[in-house]
């Protein structure tokens, strides 16, 4: 926006002379009337502009330049002008007329806001630019919405791109999700991924999209696409009920998150994976320790199909949390087994075990208490040597988890410290392949199922995870979009406009459970169907036949590698003590993780010597 100013000869009476009013009204004596706001000294008028205004008869002033000249003096003179205008209206229409009242309201607000700004001490901008400085905070508050609706491109991820969100919206609503006129992606850009199709495609049925987890009578047949961990409290009760109803109707599982099993998880009858975190919510003593009897009582519910011990999550690995007592509702206290008159703590580490061997025995203990229900753990991969210590503990104790859920550092959460979300933890691609190879290298991969989670939203995302070694996938934000989440980024404010992450009854009531459950169910079905179509296109008939050789990635403008080439699988048993495998894959493994695995090699030598 620009304002034209008069030629130099007429500048003293023109609007543009306001550019130097701060110099001309620096003292009360210089303030001779409201008109001074629009007058300045001619000698100083043009000293700040990047061109000589006297050379042009049509020079102009930018809006931001006028804003920069605002201050307390201009505030007073502008207010004086407004007050004079109010007096004029009162003389014309009478002091008690509607017109006078309507004029008095903004004038009064102007003075009130200005004096409040100048007298407060928290914001320098408001003290220096009374009233007008508030414009900055207004624009800053609506910046995310402006960016999302008008500026952000279709493929720009912040954190989930509009293009990918639209897929969830379209599929959940049953709208057309086909793509006209070809791909929007730059297929020659570094990082582009695709699956190579076969000349002999297969047909893959929905019955083949199942994975058996565990063994014995309580083994669980899981879908290849399920709802990832989201706690009641982070989600509203209506969101929990809608997700669980969809899980029941679609025959896939719903992970409770570490907040425990609430009454809303049980109302709709969907299959539940109970996430047991460091706070042991739902199975704890009053001082926060693990309570075997409470665990046994809770896990006996028929809809609890598996138990997942949470070690860490991608959005804030190795970080605890606190729920202030003011936010603890009766339903949350009931689900977590905590008091309402004290803050609820989730420490960074478990108190029930402190090393890999103790953890394996804890897994076995939970499996026995649950009557043999599949029991595993969830982690965001951090130090590779610690991961290998876990897999070696499986070998040495003879105890293996039934599954491992691998969460990528790109995973989401309602609220997390900035540095932990941005800079801690291993992304899903590297973490998933590392877990797969660690299990293969120690010879226990066939006994452990691997679940991948972290920005899984489309059928191709599922195929990518299967190619890296996953058996099945979980998703959280994808199902939130199916519920109606618009990525307003207000999850940590209790003001989610769609009621998905809000405990405000007025906002939560906008989420209608039957309608949203149907959307979640539709989204799940269409996404699994898309994944199965891709499997058929690449020439395989089951999820476990998808391999690294099927997915390719452009690593530079002139180089393409398959996942098998970029993330090679090591030989089975090659990481066990006493093995001396010099294959290219194992050499690549040590080159990639050498800083950590050199210490692991030394540990192997000491361990082997101790056994001898």
GROMACS .gro file of N, CA and C in nm, residues 20-158:
model
  417
   20UNK      N    1   0.828   1.327   0.898
   20UNK     CA    2   0.925   1.371   0.998
   20UNK      C    3   0.858   1.442   1.116
   21UNK      N    4   0.733   1.397   1.147
   21UNK     CA    5   0.666   1.467   1.256
   21UNK      C    6   0.732   1.437   1.390
   22UNK      N    7   0.806   1.324   1.402
   22UNK     CA    8   0.867   1.295   1.530
   22UNK      C    9   0.969   1.403   1.566
   23UNK      N   10   1.044   1.453   1.464
   23UNK     CA   11   1.140   1.559   1.491
   23UNK      C   12   1.070   1.693   1.521
   24UNK      N   13   0.959   1.716   1.452
   24UNK     CA   14   0.893   1.846   1.465
   24UNK      C   15   0.806   1.854   1.589
   25UNK      N   16   0.770   1.736   1.648
   25UNK     CA   17   0.683   1.739   1.766
   25UNK      C   18   0.751   1.673   1.883
   26UNK      N   19   0.883   1.680   1.885
   26UNK     CA   20   0.959   1.615   1.992
   26UNK      C   21   0.938   1.682   2.127
   27UNK      N   22   0.885   1.804   2.131
   27UNK     CA   23   0.857   1.871   2.257
   27UNK      C   24   0.714   1.921   2.255
   28UNK      N   25   0.652   1.935   2.373
   28UNK     CA   26   0.513   1.981   2.376
   28UNK      C   27   0.495   2.116   2.308
   29UNK      N   28   0.599   2.199   2.312
   29UNK     CA   29   0.585   2.331   2.251
   29UNK      C   30   0.567   2.323   2.101
   30UNK      N   31   0.614   2.218   2.043
   30UNK     CA   32   0.604   2.205   1.898
   30UNK      C   33   0.467   2.156   1.854
   31UNK      N   34   0.385   2.109   1.947
   31UNK     CA   35   0.254   2.055   1.912
   31UNK      C   36   0.153   2.170   1.912
   32UNK      N   37   0.136   2.229   1.797
   32UNK     CA   38   0.054   2.349   1.789
   32UNK      C   39  -0.088   2.318   1.746
   33UNK      N   40  -0.117   2.195   1.713
   33UNK     CA   41  -0.254   2.162   1.672
   33UNK      C   42  -0.259   2.028   1.605
   34UNK      N   43  -0.379   1.974   1.586
   34UNK     CA   44  -0.392   1.843   1.522
   34UNK      C   45  -0.329   1.837   1.385
   35UNK      N   46  -0.323   1.949   1.317
   35UNK     CA   47  -0.265   1.948   1.183
   35UNK      C   48  -0.119   1.917   1.182
   36UNK      N   49  -0.052   1.929   1.297
   36UNK     CA   50   0.092   1.902   1.302
   36UNK      C   51   0.123   1.757   1.269
   37UNK      N   52   0.024   1.668   1.286
   37UNK     CA   53   0.046   1.528   1.252
   37UNK      C   54   0.082   1.513   1.106
   38UNK      N   55   0.038   1.608   1.022
   38UNK     CA   56   0.059   1.595   0.879
   38UNK      C   57   0.154   1.702   0.824
   39UNK      N   58   0.237   1.759   0.913
   39UNK     CA   59   0.333   1.859   0.869
   39UNK      C   60   0.471   1.824   0.921
   40UNK      N   61   0.575   1.859   0.847
   40UNK     CA   62   0.712   1.834   0.891
   40UNK      C   63   0.803   1.942   0.834
   41UNK      N   64   0.922   1.948   0.887
   41UNK     CA   65   1.019   2.046   0.839
   41UNK      C   66   1.066   2.008   0.700
   42UNK      N   67   1.062   2.105   0.607
   42UNK     CA   68   1.097   2.074   0.469
   42UNK      C   69   1.243   2.035   0.455
   43UNK      N   70   1.326   2.093   0.538
   43UNK     CA   71   1.469   2.066   0.524
   43UNK      C   72   1.504   1.921   0.558
   44UNK      N   73   1.420   1.855   0.640
   44UNK     CA   74   1.452   1.719   0.684
   44UNK      C   75   1.358   1.618   0.621
   45UNK      N   76   1.265   1.664   0.540
   45UNK     CA   77   1.159   1.577   0.492
   45UNK      C   78   1.209   1.457   0.416
   46UNK      N   79   1.311   1.474   0.334
   46UNK     CA   80   1.352   1.368   0.243
   46UNK      C   81   1.484   1.305   0.280
   47UNK      N   82   1.537   1.330   0.398
   47UNK     CA   83   1.670   1.282   0.431
   47UNK      C   84   1.678   1.131   0.443
   48UNK      N   85   1.566   1.062   0.470
   48UNK     CA   86   1.570   0.919   0.496
   48UNK      C   87   1.536   0.835   0.375
   49UNK      N   88   1.482   0.896   0.269
   49UNK     CA   89   1.436   0.815   0.155
   49UNK      C   90   1.555   0.775   0.069
   50UNK      N   91   1.548   0.657   0.002
   50UNK     CA   92   1.660   0.610  -0.078
   50UNK      C   93   1.673   0.680  -0.212
   51UNK      N   94   1.589   0.774  -0.240
   51UNK     CA   95   1.601   0.850  -0.362
   51UNK      C   96   1.573   0.999  -0.329
   52UNK      N   97   1.604   1.086  -0.419
   52UNK     CA   98   1.582   1.228  -0.397
   52UNK      C   99   1.443   1.264  -0.445
   53UNK      N  100   1.354   1.286  -0.350
   53UNK     CA  101   1.215   1.314  -0.385
   53UNK      C  102   1.202   1.443  -0.464
   54UNK      N  103   1.299   1.536  -0.448
   54UNK     CA  104   1.289   1.664  -0.518
   54UNK      C  105   1.309   1.649  -0.668
   55UNK      N  106   1.358   1.531  -0.708
   55UNK     CA  107   1.377   1.509  -0.851
   55UNK      C  108   1.250   1.456  -0.917
   56UNK      N  109   1.147   1.428  -0.834
   56UNK     CA  110   1.024   1.374  -0.889
   56UNK      C  111   0.904   1.452  -0.839
   57UNK      N  112   0.811   1.479  -0.924
   57UNK     CA  113   0.689   1.546  -0.885
   57UNK      C  114   0.582   1.447  -0.841
   58UNK      N  115   0.616   1.318  -0.847
   58UNK     CA  116   0.516   1.216  -0.813
   58UNK      C  117   0.576   1.113  -0.719
   59UNK      N  118   0.658   1.159  -0.623
   59UNK     CA  119   0.718   1.066  -0.528
   59UNK      C  120   0.611   1.017  -0.433
   60UNK      N  121   0.642   0.904  -0.362
   60UNK     CA  122   0.541   0.845  -0.274
   60UNK      C  123   0.606   0.794  -0.146
   61UNK      N  124   0.521   0.764  -0.050
   61UNK     CA  125   0.564   0.717   0.081
   61UNK      C  126   0.502   0.581   0.107
   62UNK      N  127   0.582   0.485   0.155
   62UNK     CA  128   0.531   0.353   0.188
   62UNK      C  129   0.459   0.357   0.323
   63UNK      N  130   0.361   0.271   0.338
   63UNK     CA  131   0.284   0.266   0.461
   63UNK      C  132   0.372   0.237   0.582
   64UNK      N  133   0.467   0.142   0.566
   64UNK     CA  134   0.550   0.107   0.681
   64UNK      C  135   0.635   0.226   0.727
   65UNK      N  136   0.664   0.320   0.634
   65UNK     CA  137   0.743   0.437   0.672
   65UNK      C  138   0.661   0.533   0.759
   66UNK      N  139   0.533   0.540   0.731
   66UNK     CA  140   0.446   0.622   0.814
   66UNK      C  141   0.431   0.557   0.952
   67UNK      N  142   0.417   0.423   0.955
   67UNK     CA  143   0.404   0.352   1.083
   67UNK      C  144   0.527   0.374   1.170
   68UNK      N  145   0.646   0.376   1.107
   68UNK     CA  146   0.769   0.395   1.183
   68UNK      C  147   0.774   0.530   1.253
   69UNK      N  148   0.703   0.628   1.201
   69UNK     CA  149   0.705   0.762   1.260
   69UNK      C  150   0.600   0.780   1.369
   70UNK      N  151   0.523   0.676   1.393
   70UNK     CA  152   0.422   0.683   1.499
   70UNK      C  153   0.491   0.685   1.636
   71UNK      N  154   0.428   0.744   1.734
   71UNK     CA  155   0.482   0.750   1.869
   71UNK      C  156   0.382   0.813   1.963
   72UNK      N  157   0.430   0.855   2.079
   72UNK     CA  158   0.338   0.912   2.177
   72UNK      C  159   0.281   1.046   2.131
   73UNK      N  160   0.368   1.129   2.070
   73UNK     CA  161   0.319   1.257   2.022
   73UNK      C  162   0.210   1.241   1.918
   74UNK      N  163   0.235   1.165   1.813
   74UNK     CA  164   0.129   1.143   1.714
   74UNK      C  165   0.004   1.079   1.775
   75UNK      N  166   0.024   0.992   1.877
   75UNK     CA  167  -0.091   0.931   1.943
   75UNK      C  168  -0.179   1.039   2.005
   76UNK      N  169  -0.115   1.136   2.076
   76UNK     CA  170  -0.192   1.243   2.141
   76UNK      C  171  -0.263   1.329   2.038
   77UNK      N  172  -0.192   1.364   1.931
   77UNK     CA  173  -0.254   1.452   1.832
   77UNK      C  174  -0.363   1.381   1.753
   78UNK      N  175  -0.344   1.254   1.726
   78UNK     CA  176  -0.451   1.180   1.659
   78UNK      C  177  -0.572   1.169   1.751
   79UNK      N  178  -0.545   1.145   1.881
   79UNK     CA  179  -0.655   1.139   1.977
   79UNK      C  180  -0.725   1.272   1.990
   80UNK      N  181  -0.646   1.381   1.985
   80UNK     CA  182  -0.707   1.514   1.991
   80UNK      C  183  -0.798   1.537   1.871
   81UNK      N  184  -0.753   1.490   1.756
   81UNK     CA  185  -0.836   1.504   1.637
   81UNK      C  186  -0.965   1.424   1.649
   82UNK      N  187  -0.954   1.302   1.701
   82UNK     CA  188  -1.073   1.221   1.718
   82UNK      C  189  -1.169   1.283   1.819
   83UNK      N  190  -1.111   1.337   1.927
   83UNK     CA  191  -1.195   1.400   2.029
   83UNK      C  192  -1.263   1.525   1.973
   84UNK      N  193  -1.190   1.600   1.889
   84UNK     CA  194  -1.251   1.718   1.824
   84UNK      C  195  -1.365   1.675   1.734
   85UNK      N  196  -1.344   1.565   1.662
   85UNK     CA  197  -1.451   1.513   1.577
   85UNK      C  198  -1.572   1.473   1.659
   86UNK      N  199  -1.548   1.411   1.776
   86UNK     CA  200  -1.659   1.372   1.864
   86UNK      C  201  -1.736   1.494   1.912
   87UNK      N  202  -1.660   1.600   1.945
   87UNK     CA  203  -1.725   1.724   1.988
   87UNK      C  204  -1.811   1.782   1.877
   88UNK      N  205  -1.759   1.773   1.755
   88UNK     CA  206  -1.838   1.824   1.642
   88UNK      C  207  -1.966   1.746   1.622
   89UNK      N  208  -1.959   1.616   1.635
   89UNK     CA  209  -2.079   1.533   1.621
   89UNK      C  210  -2.180   1.566   1.730
   90UNK      N  211  -2.128   1.587   1.853
   90UNK     CA  212  -2.217   1.620   1.963
   90UNK      C  213  -2.287   1.753   1.940
   91UNK      N  214  -2.215   1.851   1.880
   91UNK     CA  215  -2.276   1.980   1.852
   91UNK      C  216  -2.382   1.969   1.743
   92UNK      N  217  -2.356   1.885   1.644
   92UNK     CA  218  -2.449   1.871   1.531
   92UNK      C  219  -2.574   1.791   1.568
   93UNK      N  220  -2.554   1.682   1.641
   93UNK     CA  221  -2.666   1.589   1.665
   93UNK      C  222  -2.713   1.587   1.810
   94UNK      N  223  -2.642   1.655   1.897
   94UNK     CA  224  -2.680   1.654   2.037
   94UNK      C  225  -2.594   1.558   2.116
   95UNK      N  226  -2.566   1.593   2.242
   95UNK     CA  227  -2.474   1.510   2.321
   95UNK      C  228  -2.528   1.372   2.355
   96UNK      N  229  -2.660   1.352   2.349
   96UNK     CA  230  -2.717   1.223   2.387
   96UNK      C  231  -2.776   1.148   2.268
   97UNK      N  232  -2.735   1.184   2.148
   97UNK     CA  233  -2.787   1.119   2.028
   97UNK      C  234  -2.716   0.987   2.003
   98UNK      N  235  -2.778   0.905   1.918
   98UNK     CA  236  -2.718   0.777   1.881
   98UNK      C  237  -2.586   0.798   1.807
   99UNK      N  238  -2.581   0.899   1.721
   99UNK     CA  239  -2.459   0.927   1.646
   99UNK      C  240  -2.344   0.963   1.740
  100UNK      N  241  -2.374   1.043   1.842
  100UNK     CA  242  -2.269   1.081   1.938
  100UNK      C  243  -2.221   0.958   2.016
  101UNK      N  244  -2.317   0.875   2.058
  101UNK     CA  245  -2.279   0.754   2.132
  101UNK      C  246  -2.194   0.661   2.046
  102UNK      N  247  -2.235   0.645   1.918
  102UNK     CA  248  -2.160   0.557   1.828
  102UNK      C  249  -2.019   0.610   1.804
  103UNK      N  250  -2.002   0.740   1.802
  103UNK     CA  251  -1.870   0.800   1.782
  103UNK      C  252  -1.787   0.793   1.909
  104UNK      N  253  -1.855   0.805   2.024
  104UNK     CA  254  -1.783   0.807   2.151
  104UNK      C  255  -1.718   0.673   2.183
  105UNK      N  256  -1.780   0.564   2.139
  105UNK     CA  257  -1.727   0.431   2.172
  105UNK      C  258  -1.586   0.410   2.116
  106UNK      N  259  -1.562   0.427   1.984
  106UNK     CA  260  -1.425   0.407   1.934
  106UNK      C  261  -1.325   0.509   1.988
  107UNK      N  262  -1.371   0.634   2.012
  107UNK     CA  263  -1.280   0.733   2.066
  107UNK      C  264  -1.236   0.695   2.207
  108UNK      N  265  -1.334   0.650   2.287
  108UNK     CA  266  -1.301   0.607   2.424
  108UNK      C  267  -1.207   0.487   2.422
  109UNK      N  268  -1.235   0.390   2.336
  109UNK     CA  269  -1.149   0.272   2.325
  109UNK      C  270  -1.008   0.311   2.281
  110UNK      N  271  -0.999   0.409   2.193
  110UNK     CA  272  -0.869   0.456   2.146
  110UNK      C  273  -0.787   0.509   2.262
  111UNK      N  274  -0.847   0.598   2.343
  111UNK     CA  275  -0.773   0.655   2.456
  111UNK      C  276  -0.740   0.548   2.560
  112UNK      N  277  -0.837   0.463   2.587
  112UNK     CA  278  -0.813   0.357   2.687
  112UNK      C  279  -0.699   0.266   2.644
  113UNK      N  280  -0.702   0.220   2.515
  113UNK     CA  281  -0.598   0.131   2.466
  113UNK      C  282  -0.462   0.200   2.466
  114UNK      N  283  -0.460   0.327   2.427
  114UNK     CA  284  -0.334   0.400   2.420
  114UNK      C  285  -0.269   0.418   2.556
  115UNK      N  286  -0.348   0.461   2.653
  115UNK     CA  287  -0.292   0.480   2.787
  115UNK      C  288  -0.251   0.346   2.849
  116UNK      N  289  -0.328   0.240   2.821
  116UNK     CA  290  -0.291   0.107   2.871
  116UNK      C  291  -0.159   0.061   2.811
  117UNK      N  292  -0.142   0.087   2.683
  117UNK     CA  293  -0.017   0.046   2.615
  117UNK      C  294   0.103   0.121   2.671
  118UNK      N  295   0.088   0.250   2.691
  118UNK     CA  296   0.202   0.331   2.736
  118UNK      C  297   0.240   0.304   2.881
  119UNK      N  298   0.143   0.257   2.960
  119UNK     CA  299   0.170   0.236   3.102
  119UNK      C  300   0.212   0.092   3.134
  120UNK      N  301   0.187  -0.002   3.045
  120UNK     CA  302   0.229  -0.139   3.072
  120UNK      C  303   0.380  -0.151   3.049
  121UNK      N  304   0.440  -0.255   3.105
  121UNK     CA  305   0.587  -0.269   3.100
  121UNK      C  306   0.634  -0.395   3.030
  122UNK      N  307   0.545  -0.480   2.982
  122UNK     CA  308   0.586  -0.609   2.925
  122UNK      C  309   0.626  -0.599   2.779
  123UNK      N  310   0.561  -0.509   2.703
  123UNK     CA  311   0.582  -0.505   2.558
  123UNK      C  312   0.637  -0.370   2.516
  124UNK      N  313   0.762  -0.369   2.472
  124UNK     CA  314   0.826  -0.245   2.429
  124UNK      C  315   0.756  -0.185   2.308
  125UNK      N  316   0.715  -0.270   2.216
  125UNK     CA  317   0.649  -0.221   2.094
  125UNK      C  318   0.525  -0.141   2.129
  126UNK      N  319   0.446  -0.190   2.223
  126UNK     CA  320   0.323  -0.119   2.260
  126UNK      C  321   0.354   0.012   2.332
  127UNK      N  322   0.459   0.016   2.412
  127UNK     CA  323   0.495   0.140   2.482
  127UNK      C  324   0.541   0.246   2.381
  128UNK      N  325   0.612   0.202   2.279
  128UNK     CA  326   0.664   0.297   2.180
  128UNK      C  327   0.563   0.333   2.072
  129UNK      N  328   0.472   0.241   2.044
  129UNK     CA  329   0.372   0.263   1.938
  129UNK      C  330   0.233   0.232   1.993
  130UNK      N  331   0.181   0.316   2.081
  130UNK     CA  332   0.051   0.287   2.142
  130UNK      C  333  -0.060   0.275   2.038
  131UNK      N  334  -0.149   0.183   2.062
  131UNK     CA  335  -0.263   0.149   1.976
  131UNK      C  336  -0.217   0.085   1.846
  132UNK      N  337  -0.137   0.157   1.767
  132UNK     CA  338  -0.094   0.106   1.638
  132UNK      C  339  -0.009  -0.021   1.654
  133UNK      N  340   0.067  -0.029   1.764
  133UNK     CA  341   0.150  -0.147   1.786
  133UNK      C  342   0.070  -0.275   1.803
  134UNK      N  343  -0.057  -0.260   1.840
  134UNK     CA  344  -0.140  -0.380   1.856
  134UNK      C  345  -0.162  -0.452   1.724
  135UNK      N  346  -0.147  -0.379   1.614
  135UNK     CA  347  -0.164  -0.441   1.483
  135UNK      C  348  -0.065  -0.555   1.464
  136UNK      N  349   0.056  -0.539   1.519
  136UNK     CA  350   0.156  -0.646   1.507
  136UNK      C  351   0.108  -0.774   1.571
  137UNK      N  352   0.052  -0.764   1.690
  137UNK     CA  353   0.010  -0.884   1.762
  137UNK      C  354  -0.114  -0.947   1.698
  138UNK      N  355  -0.200  -0.865   1.642
  138UNK     CA  356  -0.316  -0.919   1.570
  138UNK      C  357  -0.271  -0.999   1.449
  139UNK      N  358  -0.182  -0.942   1.370
  139UNK     CA  359  -0.133  -1.011   1.251
  139UNK      C  360  -0.055  -1.137   1.287
  140UNK      N  361   0.023  -1.128   1.396
  140UNK     CA  362   0.099  -1.244   1.440
  140UNK      C  363   0.008  -1.358   1.483
  141UNK      N  364  -0.105  -1.324   1.545
  141UNK     CA  365  -0.196  -1.427   1.595
  141UNK      C  366  -0.267  -1.501   1.482
  142UNK      N  367  -0.291  -1.434   1.370
  142UNK     CA  368  -0.361  -1.500   1.259
  142UNK      C  369  -0.266  -1.546   1.150
  143UNK      N  370  -0.135  -1.531   1.174
  143UNK     CA  371  -0.038  -1.572   1.072
  143UNK      C  372  -0.051  -1.719   1.032
  144UNK      N  373  -0.063  -1.815   1.127
  144UNK     CA  374  -0.073  -1.955   1.084
  144UNK      C  375  -0.191  -1.980   0.992
  145UNK      N  376  -0.306  -1.918   1.022
  145UNK     CA  377  -0.424  -1.938   0.937
  145UNK      C  378  -0.404  -1.875   0.800
  146UNK      N  379  -0.347  -1.754   0.797
  146UNK     CA  380  -0.322  -1.688   0.669
  146UNK      C  381  -0.228  -1.772   0.583
  147UNK      N  382  -0.122  -1.825   0.648
  147UNK     CA  383  -0.026  -1.907   0.575
  147UNK      C  384  -0.091  -2.034   0.521
  148UNK      N  385  -0.169  -2.100   0.607
  148UNK     CA  386  -0.228  -2.227   0.566
  148UNK      C  387  -0.327  -2.210   0.452
  149UNK      N  388  -0.408  -2.106   0.458
  149UNK     CA  389  -0.516  -2.092   0.361
  149UNK      C  390  -0.476  -2.018   0.234
  150UNK      N  391  -0.376  -1.929   0.242
  150UNK     CA  392  -0.348  -1.844   0.127
  150UNK      C  393  -0.205  -1.852   0.074
  151UNK      N  394  -0.110  -1.895   0.154
  151UNK     CA  395   0.030  -1.889   0.113
  151UNK      C  396   0.091  -2.027   0.091
  152UNK      N  397   0.064  -2.120   0.181
  152UNK     CA  398   0.125  -2.253   0.177
  152UNK      C  399   0.092  -2.325   0.047
  153UNK      N  400   0.193  -2.384  -0.015
  153UNK     CA  401   0.171  -2.459  -0.138
  153UNK      C  402   0.109  -2.595  -0.107
  154UNK      N  403   0.061  -2.663  -0.209
  154UNK     CA  404  -0.006  -2.792  -0.190
  154UNK      C  405   0.088  -2.896  -0.133
  155UNK      N  406   0.217  -2.890  -0.169
  155UNK     CA  407   0.312  -2.995  -0.130
  155UNK      C  408   0.401  -2.954  -0.014
  156UNK      N  409   0.383  -2.834   0.038
  156UNK     CA  410   0.468  -2.787   0.147
  156UNK      C  411   0.423  -2.846   0.279
  157UNK      N  412   0.512  -2.916   0.346
  157UNK     CA  413   0.478  -2.986   0.471
  157UNK      C  414   0.502  -2.895   0.590
  158UNK      N  415   0.397  -2.868   0.668
  158UNK     CA  416   0.414  -2.780   0.783
  158UNK      C  417   0.310  -2.811   0.892
   0.00000   0.00000   0.00000
